[in-house]
Coordinates of C-alpha atoms in Angstrom, one line a residue:
Chain B
M1337 CA 0.0 0.0 0.0
S1338 CA 3.0 2.2 0.3
G1339 CA 6.1 2.5 -1.8
H1340 CA 6.6 1.5 -5.4
S1341 CA 4.6 -1.5 -6.7
T1342 CA 6.6 -4.2 -8.5
Y1343 CA 3.5 -6.2 -9.5
E1344 CA 3.5 -7.1 -13.2
P1345 CA 0.3 -8.8 -14.6
K1346 CA 1.4 -11.8 -16.7
T1347 CA -1.8 -12.9 -18.5
G1348 CA -4.2 -11.0 -20.7
F1349 CA -7.0 -11.3 -18.1
T1350 CA -4.9 -10.0 -15.2
R1351 CA -3.7 -7.1 -17.4
W1352 CA -7.3 -6.3 -18.3
L1353 CA -8.4 -6.5 -14.6
D1354 CA -5.3 -4.5 -13.3
S1355 CA -6.3 -1.5 -15.4
R1356 CA -9.9 -1.7 -14.1
L1357 CA -9.6 -2.9 -10.4
P1358 CA -6.0 -3.4 -9.3
I1359 CA -7.1 -5.9 -6.6
I1360 CA -4.4 -8.5 -7.4
R1361 CA -1.8 -5.7 -7.2
L1362 CA -3.1 -4.7 -3.8
G1363 CA -2.8 -8.3 -2.5
Y1364 CA 0.6 -8.8 -4.1
D1365 CA 2.0 -5.5 -2.7
S1366 CA 0.5 -6.2 0.7
F1367 CA 1.2 -9.8 1.3
V1368 CA 3.8 -11.1 -1.2
D1369 CA 6.3 -8.4 -2.1
Y1370 CA 5.8 -6.3 1.1
P1371 CA 9.1 -5.8 2.8
T1372 CA 9.2 -7.0 6.4
P1373 CA 12.1 -6.4 8.8
K1374 CA 14.3 -9.5 8.7
N1375 CA 14.6 -9.8 12.5
L1376 CA 10.9 -10.4 13.3
N1377 CA 10.6 -13.1 16.1
Y1378 CA 7.7 -15.3 17.0
W1379 CA 6.1 -12.7 19.1
Y1380 CA 5.3 -11.0 15.8
T1381 CA 3.2 -13.9 14.6
F1382 CA 0.2 -13.1 16.7
G1383 CA -1.1 -10.5 14.2
G1384 CA -1.7 -13.3 11.7
I1385 CA -3.0 -15.6 14.4
L1386 CA -5.5 -12.9 15.3
S1387 CA -6.9 -12.6 11.8
L1388 CA -7.3 -16.4 11.8
C1389 CA -9.2 -16.1 15.2
L1390 CA -11.5 -13.5 13.8
M1391 CA -12.3 -15.6 10.7
T1392 CA -12.9 -18.6 12.9
Q1393 CA -15.3 -16.7 15.2
I1394 CA -17.2 -15.2 12.3
I1395 CA -17.7 -18.5 10.5
T1396 CA -18.6 -20.6 13.6
G1397 CA -20.8 -17.7 14.8
I1398 CA -22.8 -17.4 11.7
I1399 CA -23.4 -21.2 11.8
L1400 CA -24.5 -21.0 15.5
A1401 CA -26.9 -18.2 14.7
M1402 CA -28.7 -20.6 12.3
H1403 CA -29.6 -22.8 15.3
Y1404 CA -29.8 -20.4 18.2
V1405 CA -33.0 -18.7 19.4
P1406 CA -32.6 -15.3 21.1
H1407 CA -35.5 -15.6 23.5
V1408 CA -35.5 -16.0 27.3
D1409 CA -37.7 -19.1 27.0
H1410 CA -35.7 -20.8 24.3
A1411 CA -32.1 -19.5 24.4
F1412 CA -30.8 -22.0 27.0
N1413 CA -32.5 -24.9 25.4
S1414 CA -31.5 -23.9 21.9
V1415 CA -27.8 -24.0 23.0
E1416 CA -28.4 -27.5 24.5
H1417 CA -30.1 -28.4 21.2
I1418 CA -26.9 -27.3 19.4
M1419 CA -24.9 -29.4 21.8
R1420 CA -27.0 -32.6 21.5
D1421 CA -29.0 -32.6 18.3
V1422 CA -27.4 -30.5 15.6
N1423 CA -24.9 -32.4 13.5
H1424 CA -21.4 -31.5 14.8
G1425 CA -23.1 -28.7 16.8
W1426 CA -21.0 -29.5 19.8
L1427 CA -17.8 -29.0 17.8
I1428 CA -18.9 -25.7 16.3
R1429 CA -20.1 -24.3 19.7
Y1430 CA -17.0 -25.5 21.5
V1431 CA -14.8 -23.9 18.8
H1432 CA -16.7 -20.7 19.1
A1433 CA -16.7 -20.6 22.9
N1434 CA -13.1 -21.6 23.3
G1435 CA -12.2 -19.5 20.2
A1436 CA -13.2 -16.4 22.2
S1437 CA -10.7 -17.3 24.9
M1438 CA -8.0 -18.1 22.3
F1439 CA -8.7 -14.8 20.5
L1440 CA -8.3 -12.8 23.8
F1441 CA -5.2 -14.8 24.7
A1442 CA -3.7 -13.9 21.3
V1443 CA -4.6 -10.3 21.6
Y1444 CA -3.0 -10.0 25.0
M1445 CA 0.2 -11.5 23.6
H1446 CA 0.0 -9.1 20.7
M1447 CA -0.5 -6.1 23.1
F1448 CA 2.3 -7.1 25.5
R1449 CA 4.6 -7.5 22.4
G1450 CA 3.7 -4.0 21.3
L1451 CA 4.4 -2.7 24.8
Y1452 CA 7.8 -4.4 25.0
Y1453 CA 9.1 -3.3 21.6
G1454 CA 7.6 0.2 21.7
S1455 CA 5.3 -0.4 18.7
Y1456 CA 3.0 2.3 19.9
K1457 CA 5.6 5.1 19.6
A1458 CA 5.8 7.6 16.7
P1459 CA 5.0 7.2 13.9
R1460 CA 2.7 4.3 14.9
E1461 CA 0.3 6.1 17.3
V1462 CA -2.7 5.7 15.0
L1463 CA -1.9 2.1 14.4
W1464 CA -1.8 1.6 18.2
I1465 CA -5.1 3.5 18.8
L1466 CA -6.9 1.5 16.1
G1467 CA -5.6 -1.6 17.9
C1468 CA -7.1 -0.3 21.2
V1469 CA -10.5 0.3 19.4
I1470 CA -10.4 -3.3 18.2
Y1471 CA -9.6 -4.5 21.7
L1472 CA -12.6 -2.5 23.1
L1473 CA -14.9 -3.9 20.4
M1474 CA -13.6 -7.4 21.2
M1475 CA -14.4 -7.0 24.9
A1476 CA -17.9 -5.8 24.1
T1477 CA -18.5 -8.7 21.7
A1478 CA -17.1 -11.3 24.1
F1479 CA -19.3 -9.9 26.9
M1480 CA -22.5 -10.0 24.8
G1481 CA -21.7 -13.4 23.4
Y1482 CA -21.3 -14.8 27.0
V1483 CA -24.9 -13.6 27.8
L1484 CA -26.5 -15.4 24.9
P1485 CA -26.6 -19.0 26.4
W1486 CA -28.8 -17.5 29.1
G1487 CA -27.3 -19.5 32.0
Q1488 CA -26.9 -18.3 35.5
M1489 CA -23.5 -16.7 34.8
S1490 CA -24.7 -15.2 31.6
F1491 CA -27.6 -13.5 33.3
H1492 CA -26.0 -12.3 36.4
G1493 CA -22.9 -11.3 34.6
A1494 CA -25.1 -9.1 32.3
V1495 CA -26.8 -7.7 35.4
V1496 CA -23.5 -6.7 37.1
I1497 CA -21.9 -5.2 34.0
T1498 CA -24.9 -3.2 32.8
N1499 CA -25.4 -1.9 36.4
L1500 CA -21.9 -0.4 36.1
L1501 CA -23.3 2.2 33.8
G1502 CA -26.0 2.9 36.4
A1503 CA -23.1 4.3 38.6
F1504 CA -23.1 7.5 36.7
P1505 CA -24.9 10.3 38.6
V1506 CA -28.2 11.7 37.2
V1507 CA -28.3 9.9 33.9
G1508 CA -27.2 6.4 35.2
E1509 CA -30.8 5.0 35.6
S1510 CA -32.0 6.3 32.2
I1511 CA -29.0 4.7 30.6
T1512 CA -29.5 1.3 32.1
T1513 CA -33.3 1.3 31.4
W1514 CA -32.5 2.2 27.8
L1515 CA -29.9 -0.5 27.5
W1516 CA -32.1 -3.1 29.0
G1517 CA -35.3 -2.1 27.2
G1518 CA -37.1 -2.6 30.5
F1519 CA -36.6 -2.4 34.2
A1520 CA -34.2 -5.3 34.5
V1521 CA -32.1 -7.6 32.2
D1522 CA -34.9 -9.4 30.3
N1523 CA -36.0 -10.6 26.9
P1524 CA -35.4 -7.2 25.1
T1525 CA -31.9 -7.2 26.5
L1526 CA -31.1 -10.7 25.2
N1527 CA -32.6 -9.8 21.8
R1528 CA -30.5 -6.7 21.3
F1529 CA -27.3 -8.3 22.7
F1530 CA -27.8 -11.0 20.0
S1531 CA -28.2 -8.4 17.3
L1532 CA -25.1 -6.4 18.5
H1533 CA -23.1 -9.6 19.0
F1534 CA -23.8 -10.4 15.4
L1535 CA -22.9 -6.9 14.2
M1536 CA -19.7 -6.2 16.1
P1537 CA -17.3 -8.8 14.5
F1538 CA -17.9 -7.1 11.2
M1539 CA -17.1 -3.7 12.8
I1540 CA -13.9 -5.4 14.1
A1541 CA -13.1 -6.6 10.6
G1542 CA -13.6 -3.0 9.3
V1543 CA -11.2 -1.6 12.0
V1544 CA -8.8 -4.5 11.3
I1545 CA -8.6 -3.3 7.6
L1546 CA -7.7 0.2 8.9
H1547 CA -5.2 -1.3 11.4
V1548 CA -3.4 -3.2 8.6
W1549 CA -3.6 -0.2 6.3
A1550 CA -1.9 2.0 9.0
L1551 CA 0.6 -0.8 9.5
H1552 CA 1.5 -0.8 5.9
V1553 CA 1.9 3.0 5.8
T1554 CA 4.4 3.1 8.6
G1555 CA 5.9 -0.3 8.1
Q1556 CA 6.3 -2.9 10.9
N1557 CA 8.2 -2.3 14.0
N1558 CA 10.7 -5.0 14.9
P1559 CA 12.5 -6.3 18.0
S1560 CA 15.3 -3.7 17.6
G1561 CA 12.9 -0.8 17.3
I1562 CA 15.0 0.6 14.5
D1563 CA 13.3 1.3 11.3
P1564 CA 14.7 -0.4 8.2
K1565 CA 17.3 1.8 6.5
S1566 CA 18.2 -0.3 3.4
K1567 CA 17.0 -3.3 1.4
E1568 CA 19.5 -5.3 3.4
D1569 CA 17.3 -4.9 6.6
T1570 CA 14.2 -6.4 5.1
V1571 CA 13.0 -9.6 3.5
P1572 CA 9.8 -10.0 1.3
F1573 CA 6.6 -11.0 3.2
T1574 CA 6.3 -14.1 1.0
P1575 CA 7.8 -16.6 1.7
Y1576 CA 9.5 -15.4 4.9
A1577 CA 6.6 -14.0 7.0
T1578 CA 3.9 -16.2 5.5
V1579 CA 5.8 -19.4 6.4
K1580 CA 6.8 -18.1 9.9
D1581 CA 3.2 -17.0 10.5
G1582 CA 1.9 -20.3 9.1
F1583 CA 4.1 -22.4 11.4
A1584 CA 3.0 -20.3 14.5
M1585 CA -0.7 -20.7 13.5
V1586 CA -0.2 -24.5 13.4
L1587 CA 1.3 -24.4 17.0
F1588 CA -1.6 -22.1 18.1
L1589 CA -4.2 -24.5 16.5
I1590 CA -2.7 -27.4 18.5
L1591 CA -3.2 -25.4 21.7
F1592 CA -6.7 -24.5 20.5
S1593 CA -7.5 -28.1 19.8
V1594 CA -6.3 -29.3 23.2
F1595 CA -9.0 -27.0 24.7
V1596 CA -11.8 -27.8 22.2
F1597 CA -11.3 -31.6 22.3
F1598 CA -10.0 -32.3 25.8
Q1599 CA -10.9 -29.4 28.1
P1600 CA -13.8 -27.7 26.4
N1601 CA -15.3 -26.3 29.6
A1602 CA -12.1 -25.6 31.5
L1603 CA -12.3 -21.9 30.8
G1604 CA -16.0 -21.7 31.4
H1605 CA -18.0 -21.9 34.6
A1606 CA -20.2 -24.8 35.7
D1607 CA -23.0 -22.4 36.9
N1608 CA -23.6 -21.4 33.3
Y1609 CA -25.1 -24.8 32.7
I1610 CA -28.0 -23.8 35.1
P1611 CA -30.7 -21.9 33.2
A1612 CA -30.9 -18.2 34.2
N1613 CA -32.9 -17.4 37.3
P1614 CA -33.4 -13.7 38.0
L1615 CA -34.4 -14.4 41.6
V1616 CA -31.3 -16.2 42.7
T1617 CA -27.7 -15.0 42.3
P1618 CA -24.9 -17.7 42.2
A1619 CA -22.9 -17.7 45.4
H1620 CA -19.7 -16.7 43.6
I1621 CA -20.0 -14.7 40.5
V1622 CA -16.9 -14.2 38.3
P1623 CA -16.5 -13.0 34.7
E1624 CA -14.6 -14.9 32.1
W1625 CA -10.8 -15.2 32.7
Y1626 CA -10.0 -12.4 30.2
F1627 CA -11.9 -9.8 32.2
L1628 CA -10.6 -10.8 35.6
P1629 CA -7.9 -8.1 35.9
F1630 CA -10.4 -5.4 35.2
Y1631 CA -12.9 -7.0 37.6
A1632 CA -10.3 -6.9 40.3
I1633 CA -9.7 -3.2 39.6
L1634 CA -13.5 -2.6 39.9
R1635 CA -13.7 -4.3 43.2
A1636 CA -10.5 -2.6 44.6
V1637 CA -12.5 0.6 45.0
P1638 CA -15.1 0.7 47.8
D1639 CA -17.1 3.3 45.9
K1640 CA -19.5 2.3 43.1
L1641 CA -18.8 5.2 40.7
G1642 CA -15.1 5.3 41.5
G1643 CA -14.7 1.6 40.8
A1644 CA -16.5 1.8 37.5
L1645 CA -14.4 4.9 36.5
L1646 CA -11.2 3.2 37.5
M1647 CA -12.0 0.1 35.5
F1648 CA -12.9 2.1 32.3
G1649 CA -9.8 4.2 33.0
A1650 CA -7.6 1.1 33.0
I1651 CA -8.5 0.6 29.3
G1652 CA -8.7 4.3 28.5
V1653 CA -5.1 4.9 29.6
L1654 CA -4.0 2.6 26.7
F1655 CA -5.3 5.1 24.2
V1656 CA -3.0 7.9 25.4
L1657 CA 0.0 5.6 25.9
P1658 CA 1.9 6.9 22.9
W1659 CA 2.1 10.3 24.6
L1660 CA 2.9 9.0 28.1
D1661 CA 6.2 7.3 27.1
T1662 CA 8.9 10.0 26.9
S1663 CA 11.8 7.6 25.9
K1664 CA 13.6 8.2 22.6
V1665 CA 14.4 4.5 22.4
K1666 CA 11.6 2.2 21.2
S1667 CA 12.7 -1.3 22.1
L1668 CA 13.0 -2.4 25.7
R1669 CA 15.9 -4.5 24.4
Y1670 CA 18.0 -1.4 24.9
R1671 CA 16.3 -0.1 28.1
P1672 CA 17.4 -2.5 30.9
T1673 CA 15.7 -0.5 33.7
A1674 CA 12.4 -0.1 31.8
R1675 CA 12.5 -3.9 31.2
V1676 CA 12.4 -4.5 34.9
F1677 CA 9.3 -2.3 35.3
F1678 CA 7.7 -4.0 32.2
F1679 CA 8.0 -7.5 33.7
L1680 CA 6.7 -6.2 36.9
F1681 CA 3.7 -4.8 35.0
V1682 CA 3.1 -8.2 33.3
L1683 CA 3.3 -9.8 36.8
T1684 CA 0.8 -7.2 38.1
C1685 CA -1.7 -8.0 35.3
L1686 CA -1.4 -11.7 36.3
I1687 CA -1.9 -10.9 40.0
L1688 CA -4.9 -8.7 39.2
G1689 CA -6.3 -11.7 37.2
W1690 CA -5.8 -13.9 40.2
C1691 CA -7.5 -11.4 42.6
G1692 CA -10.5 -11.0 40.2
G1693 CA -11.2 -14.7 40.6
E1694 CA -11.1 -14.8 44.4
L1695 CA -13.5 -13.5 47.0
P1696 CA -12.5 -10.0 48.2
D1697 CA -12.3 -10.9 51.9
K1698 CA -10.4 -14.1 51.4
M1699 CA -6.9 -14.0 52.8
V1700 CA -3.9 -14.3 50.5
F1701 CA -1.8 -15.1 53.6
Q1702 CA -2.5 -14.8 57.3
V1703 CA 0.0 -13.9 60.0
G1704 CA -2.3 -14.0 63.0
A1705 CA -5.7 -13.2 64.3
T1706 CA -7.2 -10.4 66.4
A1707 CA -8.7 -11.0 69.9
A1708 CA -12.1 -11.2 68.2
G1709 CA -10.9 -13.9 65.9
D1710 CA -10.6 -11.8 62.7
P1711 CA -7.6 -12.8 60.6
I1712 CA -4.7 -10.4 60.3
G1713 CA -2.8 -10.5 57.0
L1714 CA -3.3 -9.6 53.4
N1715 CA -6.7 -10.2 51.8
F1716 CA -7.5 -10.1 48.1
V1717 CA -9.0 -6.6 48.2
W1718 CA -5.8 -5.2 49.5
L1719 CA -3.7 -7.2 47.0
S1720 CA -5.8 -5.8 44.2
R1721 CA -5.5 -2.3 45.5
I1722 CA -1.7 -2.6 45.5
A1723 CA -1.7 -4.2 42.1
S1724 CA -4.1 -1.6 40.7
A1725 CA -1.9 1.2 42.0
Y1726 CA 1.1 -0.3 40.1
Y1727 CA -1.0 -0.8 37.0
F1728 CA -1.8 2.9 36.8
A1729 CA 1.6 4.0 38.1
Y1730 CA 3.3 2.1 35.3
F1731 CA 1.5 4.2 32.7
L1732 CA 1.2 7.5 34.5
I1733 CA 4.5 7.7 36.4
V1734 CA 7.1 5.1 35.3
M1735 CA 6.6 5.7 31.5
P1736 CA 6.9 9.5 31.5
V1737 CA 9.6 9.8 34.2
L1738 CA 11.8 6.8 33.3
G1739 CA 12.2 8.0 29.7
L1740 CA 13.7 11.2 31.0
V1741 CA 16.0 9.8 33.8
E1742 CA 17.2 6.4 32.6
T1743 CA 20.4 5.8 30.6
P1744 CA 19.6 3.4 27.7
D1745 CA 22.1 1.0 26.2
A1746 CA 23.7 1.9 22.9
V1747 CA 21.3 1.4 20.1
P1748 CA 22.8 -0.2 16.9
D1749 CA 22.8 1.7 13.7
S1750 CA 20.6 -0.6 11.8
I1751 CA 18.6 -3.8 12.0
T1752 CA 21.4 -5.7 10.3
A1753 CA 23.9 -4.3 12.8
S1754 CA 21.6 -5.3 15.7
I1755 CA 21.5 -8.9 14.4
L1756 CA 25.3 -9.0 14.0
D1757 CA 25.8 -7.6 17.5
H1758 CA 23.4 -10.1 18.9
S1759 CA 25.1 -13.1 17.3
A1760 CA 28.6 -11.8 18.2
E1761 CA 27.4 -11.5 21.8
K1762 CA 26.1 -15.1 21.7
K1763 CA 29.4 -16.4 20.3
G1764 CA 31.3 -14.5 23.0
L1765 CA 29.2 -16.2 25.7
A1766 CA 29.7 -19.5 24.1
H1767 CA 33.5 -19.0 24.2
A1768 CA 33.4 -17.8 27.8
G1769 CA 31.3 -20.9 28.7
Chain W
M1216 CA -18.4 50.1 8.0
A1217 CA -21.4 50.3 5.7
D1218 CA -19.1 51.5 2.9
T1219 CA -16.8 48.5 3.3
V1220 CA -19.6 46.0 3.1
G1221 CA -20.9 47.8 0.1
E1222 CA -17.6 47.4 -1.6
I1223 CA -17.0 43.7 -1.2
T1224 CA -20.6 42.6 -2.0
P1225 CA -21.4 42.3 -5.7
A1226 CA -24.1 44.6 -6.9
G1227 CA -27.7 43.3 -6.5
E1228 CA -26.9 40.7 -3.7
D1229 CA -28.0 41.2 -0.1
P1230 CA -25.6 39.5 2.2
S1231 CA -28.0 39.2 5.1
R1232 CA -30.5 37.4 2.8
R1233 CA -27.9 34.8 1.8
D1234 CA -26.8 34.3 5.4
F1235 CA -30.4 33.7 6.4
I1236 CA -30.7 31.0 3.7
H1237 CA -27.6 29.3 5.0
V1238 CA -28.7 29.4 8.6
A1239 CA -32.2 28.2 7.8
T1240 CA -30.8 25.3 5.7
M1241 CA -28.5 24.3 8.5
A1242 CA -31.3 24.5 11.1
A1243 CA -33.5 22.4 8.9
A1244 CA -30.8 19.8 8.4
V1245 CA -30.1 19.6 12.1
G1246 CA -33.8 19.2 12.8
A1247 CA -34.2 16.5 10.2
V1248 CA -31.2 14.5 11.4
G1249 CA -32.4 14.8 15.0
S1250 CA -35.9 13.6 14.1
V1251 CA -34.5 10.6 12.3
V1252 CA -32.0 9.7 15.0
W1253 CA -34.4 10.0 18.0
P1254 CA -36.7 7.1 16.9
L1255 CA -33.6 5.0 16.3
V1256 CA -32.4 5.7 19.8
N1257 CA -35.8 5.7 21.6
Q1258 CA -36.8 2.2 20.2
M1259 CA -34.4 0.8 22.8
N1260 CA -36.4 2.2 25.7
P1261 CA -39.1 0.0 27.4
S1262 CA -41.8 -0.9 25.0
G1263 CA -45.6 -0.5 25.7
D1264 CA -46.2 -4.0 26.8
M1265 CA -43.2 -3.8 29.1
L1266 CA -44.7 -0.7 30.7
A1267 CA -48.2 -2.2 30.9
M1268 CA -47.1 -5.1 33.1
A1269 CA -45.8 -2.7 35.6
S1270 CA -48.1 -3.6 38.6
L1271 CA -49.2 -6.7 40.4
E1272 CA -51.3 -7.8 43.4
F1273 CA -50.0 -10.2 46.1
D1274 CA -51.7 -12.1 48.8
L1275 CA -49.9 -11.6 52.1
S1276 CA -51.6 -14.5 53.9
K1277 CA -49.1 -16.8 52.3
V1278 CA -46.2 -15.3 54.2
A1279 CA -45.5 -16.8 57.7
D1280 CA -44.0 -14.9 60.6
G1281 CA -40.2 -14.4 60.2
S1282 CA -40.2 -15.6 56.6
E1283 CA -39.9 -14.1 53.2
V1284 CA -41.3 -14.5 49.8
T1285 CA -39.5 -13.4 46.7
I1286 CA -41.8 -12.4 43.8
K1287 CA -40.8 -11.1 40.3
W1288 CA -41.9 -7.6 39.5
R1289 CA -40.7 -5.8 36.4
G1290 CA -38.2 -8.5 35.9
K1291 CA -36.6 -7.8 39.3
P1292 CA -37.0 -9.7 42.6
V1293 CA -39.2 -8.1 45.3
F1294 CA -38.7 -9.3 48.9
V1295 CA -41.9 -9.5 50.9
R1296 CA -40.8 -10.1 54.5
K1297 CA -42.9 -10.6 57.6
R1298 CA -40.6 -9.4 60.3
T1299 CA -40.5 -10.8 63.8
P1300 CA -40.7 -8.4 66.8
A1301 CA -37.0 -9.0 67.4
E1302 CA -36.1 -7.9 63.9
I1303 CA -38.3 -4.8 64.2
A1304 CA -36.7 -3.9 67.6
Q1305 CA -33.3 -4.4 66.2
A1306 CA -34.0 -2.1 63.2
K1307 CA -35.5 0.6 65.5
A1308 CA -32.6 0.4 67.8
D1309 CA -30.2 1.2 64.9
D1310 CA -32.2 4.3 63.8
N1311 CA -29.6 6.6 65.1
A1312 CA -26.6 4.4 64.4
D1313 CA -23.9 5.6 61.9
L1314 CA -25.7 4.9 58.7
K1315 CA -24.3 5.3 55.2
D1316 CA -27.8 6.2 53.8
P1317 CA -29.6 7.4 56.9
A1318 CA -33.3 6.4 57.2
K1319 CA -35.6 5.7 60.1
D1320 CA -37.1 2.2 60.3
A1321 CA -40.6 3.9 60.4
D1322 CA -39.9 5.3 56.9
R1323 CA -39.0 1.8 55.5
H1324 CA -42.5 0.4 56.0
K1325 CA -46.1 1.7 55.7
P1326 CA -47.5 3.3 58.9
G1327 CA -48.8 0.7 61.4
K1328 CA -47.4 -2.2 59.3
A1329 CA -44.0 -2.5 60.9
E1330 CA -44.1 -6.3 60.3
W1331 CA -44.3 -6.0 56.6
L1332 CA -41.1 -5.0 54.9
I1333 CA -41.4 -4.9 51.1
L1334 CA -38.1 -4.2 49.2
I1335 CA -36.7 -4.4 45.8
G1336 CA -34.3 -7.4 46.1
S1337 CA -31.6 -6.0 43.9
C1338 CA -28.4 -5.0 45.6
T1339 CA -27.9 -1.3 45.0
H1340 CA -24.3 -1.9 44.1
L1341 CA -24.5 -4.0 40.9
G1342 CA -27.9 -5.6 41.0
C1343 CA -27.2 -9.1 42.4
V1344 CA -29.8 -10.7 44.6
P1345 CA -28.9 -10.5 48.3
T1346 CA -29.8 -13.5 50.5
F1347 CA -31.4 -13.2 54.0
G1348 CA -29.7 -14.4 57.0
G1349 CA -26.1 -13.7 56.0
G1350 CA -24.1 -10.6 56.9
D1351 CA -23.2 -9.0 60.2
W1352 CA -26.5 -7.1 60.8
G1353 CA -29.0 -10.0 60.7
G1354 CA -30.5 -8.8 57.4
W1355 CA -29.4 -9.5 53.9
F1356 CA -26.0 -10.2 52.5
C1357 CA -25.0 -9.8 48.8
P1358 CA -22.8 -12.7 47.6
C1359 CA -21.3 -10.8 44.7
H1360 CA -19.3 -8.0 46.3
G1361 CA -20.1 -8.4 50.0
S1362 CA -22.7 -5.7 50.9
H1363 CA -24.4 -6.1 54.3
Y1364 CA -28.0 -4.9 54.9
D1365 CA -29.8 -4.8 58.3
T1366 CA -33.3 -5.9 59.2
A1367 CA -34.7 -2.7 57.7
G1368 CA -32.8 -3.3 54.4
R1369 CA -30.4 -0.4 55.2
I1370 CA -26.9 -0.6 53.8
R1371 CA -24.4 -1.1 56.7
K1372 CA -21.2 -2.3 55.2
G1373 CA -19.7 -3.0 51.7
P1374 CA -19.7 -1.2 48.3
A1375 CA -23.4 -0.6 47.8
P1376 CA -24.1 3.1 48.0
T1377 CA -27.8 3.1 49.1
N1378 CA -30.4 1.1 51.1
L1379 CA -32.4 -1.5 49.3
A1380 CA -35.0 0.4 47.3
L1381 CA -38.6 0.5 48.3
P1382 CA -41.1 -0.3 45.4
E1383 CA -44.2 1.8 45.1
Y1384 CA -46.9 -0.2 46.8
A1385 CA -50.2 0.1 48.8
F1386 CA -52.3 -2.1 51.0
L1387 CA -55.6 -2.9 49.4
S1388 CA -56.7 -4.8 52.5
D1389 CA -54.9 -6.3 55.6
T1390 CA -53.9 -9.3 53.5
K1391 CA -53.5 -7.9 50.0
V1392 CA -50.9 -5.5 48.7
K1393 CA -50.6 -4.0 45.2
I1394 CA -47.1 -3.4 44.0
G1395 CA -46.4 -0.8 41.3

């Protein structure tokens, strides 16, 4: 999409088409001849994996919609009908349900990779923001999809999340009533969630096109964070990137299959196989694993509005990330101090995920007890408070300040130089060993 | 000033007349867009049938002393609780306690009907259904995020901002109540 096109139509038909709709040229320039940095590692294969995930979800989703009934009286049973009666229905539903988890897993890998190698920094700010929009749409889609089977977790999850919007003063109640189409989560809510769950993947596909477009304008970042300077620094997309992406997809599909065929319900919750009952809330209500860190942030705040704002802020802060990082060096490969803070951040996200799945008053560890018998120690609310504080501090304090005060390592002149340095270092180690 | 305007305006054209046409067109366009967008937004609000089912009658003779019946009203649970004298006494005793959302027990039930506590059974935090008997104040406890309510349904501890809401209701007779 950028640079000079080297496509030459070879047959009469492709020459005829090329002067009318240069679609083959577009494909050739974008996915065959497109120059990619020659040092891309396996962390860079998640982009391709994500497009595979999106396609899988759209195809299985459209099929499921042929058998599913979006009505409170039939939704749960129609899902069981898919599982028991529809030919291969169990497979298609398990691929779709686990596919959501796989999709979110891949997107988290993709995001952490972008954070580590500074892929959000100039000139890739728009590329990053489009990615954040995709992530936001994915979360909305995943949430609404989880409501559709109309089990206990579906229903009460929907109640809790939609009530978050009720936290806003004055307009909160009108917003929730409008969203529900009634005075509680009910049939109108299920109906519209189904409609929107069907629509949103296509919106995601649209933003993905913009995301890839922006990527092809600026060119890919790479582990060194140095932009390609000569032809020597790049290799053509095909066969190099296609083969590497393809191999990573195969490995990813193996992991995917392990879940679909051996542990199809490991990532779900048993309570969701109980039909929704608005009069009884399950004893322990938790969201899907991919929302747990945000759920922990929500519960870390004792105030309803404050918790909701902080949770939305945790995602909002990603949008302004390109302007929070003051470092001139992109890749953390050359920022040893920043690397420590980064791995601490990854650990924090995992801890938040752990907190989100536990009851707030449960003790992480106990050192004693008061006279009244109350335990003394650290409970999960306090652990999530500490972790939430670091989550925000990483973006709002570490990123702006560290870029100004740290001394980064020497950055090589080019991608090729970085590779030669790297292998020289390895050889040196081998000799020393 | 008048001279300057006269100079830049071509002969035979009245600038204020042209401005008026621009403003009027813009106003009409905004009005048109608004009148098209509003139905698209408003269709998501509760429909007529949803609003029509908004009230119901309930026979209180089914509820024994110290027990509770949960009924569904507007898609939400409503607790109809027949309180014991001990529960009422406890609720009254706490009238002047340090309350997050201060309310007297007398304002939580209809006059002379202290035994009947009728509440919307939706936690004011995020809408889960609290269960009776849990919690530190002998009332309701919400399993989702740990809010404690007392025997008058007042919030005592936890993230919920307000007391359990009271539905609009009236006694039709000693044993019959109309909710909504």
